[in-house]
């Protein structure tokens, strides 16, 4: 795991886009992001049960597994959105980037590699992309069944109850 300010320069989303300005662990904590490196799946299972996670799936995002729709999927994951529940992402193989919105609405880029695990709070705006390896194998863990759908950012999601609750907790 490594976090830095996104450079906002044009170019392929899968490039690092590293501005060279690092983001501290304390700042990620203020945003409500938690992360671990768990080579042992038993640690993932323990965390999931402690936090009452009920559902999970596995996804392999690569041209090999997705074929022609790969590029389209990669673009879709990069649409800014939120979820109405807390979610865990655990990288089984490969890597990728999660961009999360800062307090000032800038992008913080979080680089995840094999065995990195990230907990994202409900209501945080974010987006995902593979990196130039074009390969992410990840476990997605969800607390509740109906709430994991991505809701693309709009005037409506700005008013979303989970978004409002997230804004209250941020920085606390
Ligand atoms: C998300 O919440 O944006 C995703 O699950 C992206 C794909 S998982 C690496
Ligand atoms: Ni998401």
mmCIF file of C-alpha atoms and ligand atoms in Angstrom:
data_model
loop_
_atom_site.group_PDB
_atom_site.id
_atom_site.type_symbol
_atom_site.label_atom_id
_atom_site.label_comp_id
_atom_site.label_asym_id
_atom_site.label_seq_id
_atom_site.Cartn_x
_atom_site.Cartn_y
_atom_site.Cartn_z
ATOM 1 C CA UNK A 1 0.000 0.000 0.000
ATOM 2 C CA UNK A 2 1.219 3.425 -0.923
ATOM 3 C CA UNK A 3 -0.834 6.623 -1.101
ATOM 4 C CA UNK A 4 -0.185 9.893 -2.898
ATOM 5 C CA UNK A 5 -2.005 12.827 -4.487
ATOM 6 C CA UNK A 6 -3.154 12.064 -8.027
ATOM 7 C CA UNK A 7 -1.455 14.355 -10.556
ATOM 8 C CA UNK A 8 -4.637 15.179 -12.551
ATOM 9 C CA UNK A 9 -2.619 15.057 -15.791
ATOM 10 C CA UNK A 10 -4.115 13.611 -18.950
ATOM 11 C CA UNK A 11 -3.050 10.119 -19.986
ATOM 12 C CA UNK A 12 -4.074 6.521 -19.426
ATOM 13 C CA UNK A 13 -5.778 6.053 -16.050
ATOM 14 C CA UNK A 14 -3.649 2.917 -15.519
ATOM 15 C CA UNK A 15 -0.398 4.891 -15.386
ATOM 16 C CA UNK A 16 0.714 5.787 -11.822
ATOM 17 C CA UNK A 17 -0.227 9.500 -12.061
ATOM 18 C CA UNK A 18 1.982 10.124 -9.059
ATOM 19 C CA UNK A 19 2.328 13.824 -8.256
ATOM 20 C CA UNK A 20 5.274 12.989 -5.984
ATOM 21 C CA UNK A 21 3.370 14.275 -2.951
ATOM 22 C CA UNK A 22 2.753 11.490 -0.466
ATOM 23 C CA UNK A 23 -0.382 11.079 1.606
ATOM 24 C CA UNK A 24 0.203 10.098 5.232
ATOM 25 C CA UNK A 25 -1.349 7.243 7.173
ATOM 26 C CA UNK A 26 -2.930 9.857 9.475
ATOM 27 C CA UNK A 27 -4.677 11.536 6.572
ATOM 28 C CA UNK A 28 -6.056 8.224 5.288
ATOM 29 C CA UNK A 29 -7.321 7.566 8.787
ATOM 30 C CA UNK A 30 -9.139 10.928 8.731
ATOM 31 C CA UNK A 31 -10.834 9.895 5.505
ATOM 32 C CA UNK A 32 -11.937 6.698 7.230
ATOM 33 C CA UNK A 33 -9.720 4.376 5.179
ATOM 34 C CA UNK A 34 -8.161 1.399 6.949
ATOM 35 C CA UNK A 35 -5.612 -0.953 5.396
ATOM 36 C CA UNK A 36 -3.614 -4.060 6.211
ATOM 37 C CA UNK A 37 -1.337 -6.526 4.490
ATOM 38 C CA UNK A 38 -2.579 -10.049 5.116
ATOM 39 C CA UNK A 39 -0.659 -12.847 3.367
ATOM 40 C CA UNK A 40 -2.802 -15.309 5.318
ATOM 41 C CA UNK A 41 -6.467 -15.613 4.314
ATOM 42 C CA UNK A 42 -7.290 -16.583 7.924
ATOM 43 C CA UNK A 43 -6.652 -12.948 8.914
ATOM 44 C CA UNK A 44 -9.065 -11.749 6.245
ATOM 45 C CA UNK A 45 -11.710 -14.178 7.479
ATOM 46 C CA UNK A 46 -11.227 -13.081 11.088
ATOM 47 C CA UNK A 47 -11.590 -9.399 10.163
ATOM 48 C CA UNK A 48 -14.683 -10.126 8.080
ATOM 49 C CA UNK A 49 -16.374 -12.011 10.875
ATOM 50 C CA UNK A 50 -15.425 -9.381 13.513
ATOM 51 C CA UNK A 51 -17.062 -6.718 11.351
ATOM 52 C CA UNK A 52 -20.093 -8.924 10.512
ATOM 53 C CA UNK A 53 -19.519 -9.271 6.790
ATOM 54 C CA UNK A 54 -22.035 -11.615 5.209
ATOM 55 C CA UNK A 55 -21.094 -11.757 1.538
ATOM 56 C CA UNK A 56 -18.069 -11.958 -0.708
ATOM 57 C CA UNK A 57 -17.083 -12.671 -4.259
ATOM 58 C CA UNK A 58 -13.920 -12.893 -6.325
ATOM 59 C CA UNK A 59 -13.237 -11.042 -9.517
ATOM 60 C CA UNK A 60 -10.375 -11.249 -11.987
ATOM 61 C CA UNK A 61 -10.081 -8.089 -14.022
ATOM 62 C CA UNK A 62 -7.874 -8.817 -17.032
ATOM 63 C CA UNK A 63 -8.142 -9.106 -20.807
ATOM 64 C CA UNK A 64 -7.656 -12.868 -20.426
ATOM 65 C CA UNK A 65 -10.718 -13.372 -18.250
ATOM 66 C CA UNK A 66 -12.874 -10.597 -19.698
ATOM 67 C CA UNK A 67 -11.905 -10.569 -23.346
ATOM 68 C CA UNK A 68 -13.425 -7.806 -25.428
ATOM 69 C CA UNK A 69 -15.335 -6.226 -22.556
ATOM 70 C CA UNK A 70 -12.164 -5.647 -20.501
ATOM 71 C CA UNK A 71 -11.583 -2.063 -21.663
ATOM 72 C CA UNK A 72 -15.233 -1.191 -21.087
ATOM 73 C CA UNK A 73 -15.186 -2.682 -17.562
ATOM 74 C CA UNK A 74 -12.018 -0.793 -16.710
ATOM 75 C CA UNK A 75 -13.689 2.450 -17.807
ATOM 76 C CA UNK A 76 -16.790 1.625 -15.757
ATOM 77 C CA UNK A 77 -14.874 0.945 -12.546
ATOM 78 C CA UNK A 78 -13.290 4.375 -13.050
ATOM 79 C CA UNK A 79 -16.626 6.196 -12.840
ATOM 80 C CA UNK A 80 -16.751 8.042 -9.555
ATOM 81 C CA UNK A 81 -19.271 6.392 -7.222
ATOM 82 C CA UNK A 82 -20.174 5.518 -3.662
ATOM 83 C CA UNK A 83 -21.602 2.494 -1.878
ATOM 84 C CA UNK A 84 -24.174 2.540 0.882
ATOM 85 C CA UNK A 85 -22.255 0.083 3.026
ATOM 86 C CA UNK A 86 -18.699 -0.319 4.270
ATOM 87 C CA UNK A 87 -16.741 -2.587 1.945
ATOM 88 C CA UNK A 88 -13.501 -4.563 2.017
ATOM 89 C CA UNK A 89 -11.258 -5.073 -0.993
ATOM 90 C CA UNK A 90 -8.530 -7.718 -0.730
ATOM 91 C CA UNK A 91 -5.977 -8.138 -3.508
ATOM 92 C CA UNK A 92 -5.348 -11.821 -4.185
ATOM 93 C CA UNK A 93 -2.945 -11.229 -7.075
ATOM 94 C CA UNK A 94 -1.776 -8.455 -9.372
ATOM 95 C CA UNK A 95 -2.580 -4.915 -8.263
ATOM 96 C CA UNK A 96 -4.463 -1.749 -8.992
ATOM 97 C CA UNK A 97 -5.359 1.747 -7.858
ATOM 98 C CA UNK A 98 -8.260 3.020 -5.796
ATOM 99 C CA UNK A 99 -8.711 6.782 -5.988
ATOM 100 C CA UNK A 100 -10.659 8.282 -3.092
ATOM 101 C CA UNK A 101 -11.865 11.854 -2.691
ATOM 102 C CA UNK A 102 -10.108 14.024 -0.118
ATOM 103 C CA UNK A 103 -11.805 16.536 2.156
ATOM 104 C CA UNK A 104 -11.134 19.215 -0.490
ATOM 105 C CA UNK A 105 -12.526 16.925 -3.233
ATOM 106 C CA UNK A 106 -9.114 16.131 -4.746
ATOM 107 C CA UNK A 107 -8.085 12.582 -5.629
ATOM 108 C CA UNK A 108 -5.883 10.523 -3.337
ATOM 109 C CA UNK A 109 -4.470 7.537 -5.220
ATOM 110 C CA UNK A 110 -4.013 4.342 -3.211
ATOM 111 C CA UNK A 111 -1.803 1.714 -4.803
ATOM 112 C CA UNK A 112 -2.748 -1.809 -3.764
ATOM 113 C CA UNK A 113 -0.565 -4.850 -4.329
ATOM 114 C CA UNK A 114 -0.892 -8.538 -3.619
ATOM 115 C CA UNK A 115 -2.276 -9.250 -0.112
ATOM 116 C CA UNK A 116 -3.144 -5.612 0.548
ATOM 117 C CA UNK A 117 -6.556 -5.189 2.124
ATOM 118 C CA UNK A 118 -8.466 -1.934 2.308
ATOM 119 C CA UNK A 119 -11.637 -1.052 4.207
ATOM 120 C CA UNK A 120 -13.656 1.709 2.593
ATOM 121 C CA UNK A 121 -16.315 3.496 4.617
ATOM 122 C CA UNK A 122 -19.880 3.768 3.316
ATOM 123 C CA UNK A 123 -20.480 7.009 1.453
ATOM 124 C CA UNK A 124 -16.911 7.790 0.324
ATOM 125 C CA UNK A 125 -16.597 8.788 -3.331
ATOM 126 C CA UNK A 126 -14.071 6.609 -5.133
ATOM 127 C CA UNK A 127 -13.104 4.888 -8.369
ATOM 128 C CA UNK A 128 -10.899 1.950 -9.322
ATOM 129 C CA UNK A 129 -8.510 1.083 -12.113
ATOM 130 C CA UNK A 130 -6.132 -1.697 -12.974
ATOM 131 C CA UNK A 131 -2.518 -0.580 -13.424
ATOM 132 C CA UNK A 132 -0.320 -1.185 -16.467
ATOM 133 C CA UNK A 133 -0.073 -4.927 -15.603
ATOM 134 C CA UNK A 134 -3.763 -5.086 -16.597
ATOM 135 C CA UNK A 135 -4.356 -7.720 -13.957
ATOM 136 C CA UNK A 136 -6.265 -7.508 -10.687
ATOM 137 C CA UNK A 137 -7.540 -10.555 -8.859
ATOM 138 C CA UNK A 138 -9.531 -9.360 -5.883
ATOM 139 C CA UNK A 139 -11.923 -10.496 -3.222
ATOM 140 C CA UNK A 140 -14.785 -8.070 -2.617
ATOM 141 C CA UNK A 141 -16.460 -8.367 0.756
ATOM 142 C CA UNK A 142 -19.871 -6.845 1.378
ATOM 143 C CA UNK A 143 -21.784 -6.428 4.612
ATOM 144 C CA UNK A 144 -25.262 -6.505 3.193
ATOM 145 C CA UNK A 145 -26.689 -7.927 0.013
ATOM 146 C CA UNK A 146 -28.622 -5.093 -1.589
ATOM 147 C CA UNK A 147 -26.317 -2.238 -0.662
ATOM 148 C CA UNK A 148 -23.149 -2.882 -2.642
ATOM 149 C CA UNK A 149 -24.356 -1.483 -5.947
ATOM 150 C CA UNK A 150 -22.170 1.407 -7.152
ATOM 151 C CA UNK A 151 -24.078 4.699 -7.223
ATOM 152 C CA UNK A 152 -22.460 7.074 -9.696
ATOM 153 C CA UNK A 153 -21.854 10.569 -8.368
ATOM 154 C CA UNK A 154 -24.609 13.080 -9.039
ATOM 155 C CA UNK A 155 -26.583 15.776 -7.265
ATOM 156 C CA UNK A 156 -28.686 12.959 -5.901
ATOM 157 C CA UNK A 157 -25.817 10.949 -4.369
ATOM 158 C CA UNK A 158 -24.525 14.172 -2.763
ATOM 159 C CA UNK A 159 -27.763 14.114 -0.741
ATOM 160 C CA UNK A 160 -27.625 10.360 -0.068
ATOM 161 C CA UNK A 161 -28.093 9.499 3.610
ATOM 162 C CA UNK A 162 -24.917 7.371 3.731
ATOM 163 C CA UNK A 163 -22.937 10.185 2.069
ATOM 164 C CA UNK A 164 -24.234 12.661 4.652
ATOM 165 C CA UNK A 165 -23.357 10.310 7.507
ATOM 166 C CA UNK A 166 -19.875 9.778 6.062
ATOM 167 C CA UNK A 167 -19.263 13.536 5.875
ATOM 168 C CA UNK A 168 -20.139 13.822 9.575
ATOM 169 C CA UNK A 169 -17.589 11.166 10.606
ATOM 170 C CA UNK A 170 -14.768 12.411 8.404
ATOM 171 C CA UNK A 171 -11.901 13.962 10.285
ATOM 172 C CA UNK A 172 -13.459 13.043 13.617
HETATM 173 C C1 LIG B 1 -15.271 -0.816 -6.373
HETATM 174 O O1 LIG B 1 -15.905 -0.813 -5.339
HETATM 175 O O2 LIG B 1 -15.072 0.245 -6.955
HETATM 176 C C2 LIG B 1 -14.751 -2.071 -6.890
HETATM 177 O O3 LIG B 1 -15.134 -3.077 -6.366
HETATM 178 C C3 LIG B 1 -13.798 -2.105 -8.017
HETATM 179 C C4 LIG B 1 -13.346 -3.459 -8.404
HETATM 180 S S1 LIG B 1 -12.613 -4.461 -7.120
HETATM 181 C C5 LIG B 1 -10.874 -4.385 -7.282
HETATM 182 NI NI1 LIG B 2 -16.792 1.002 -5.497
#
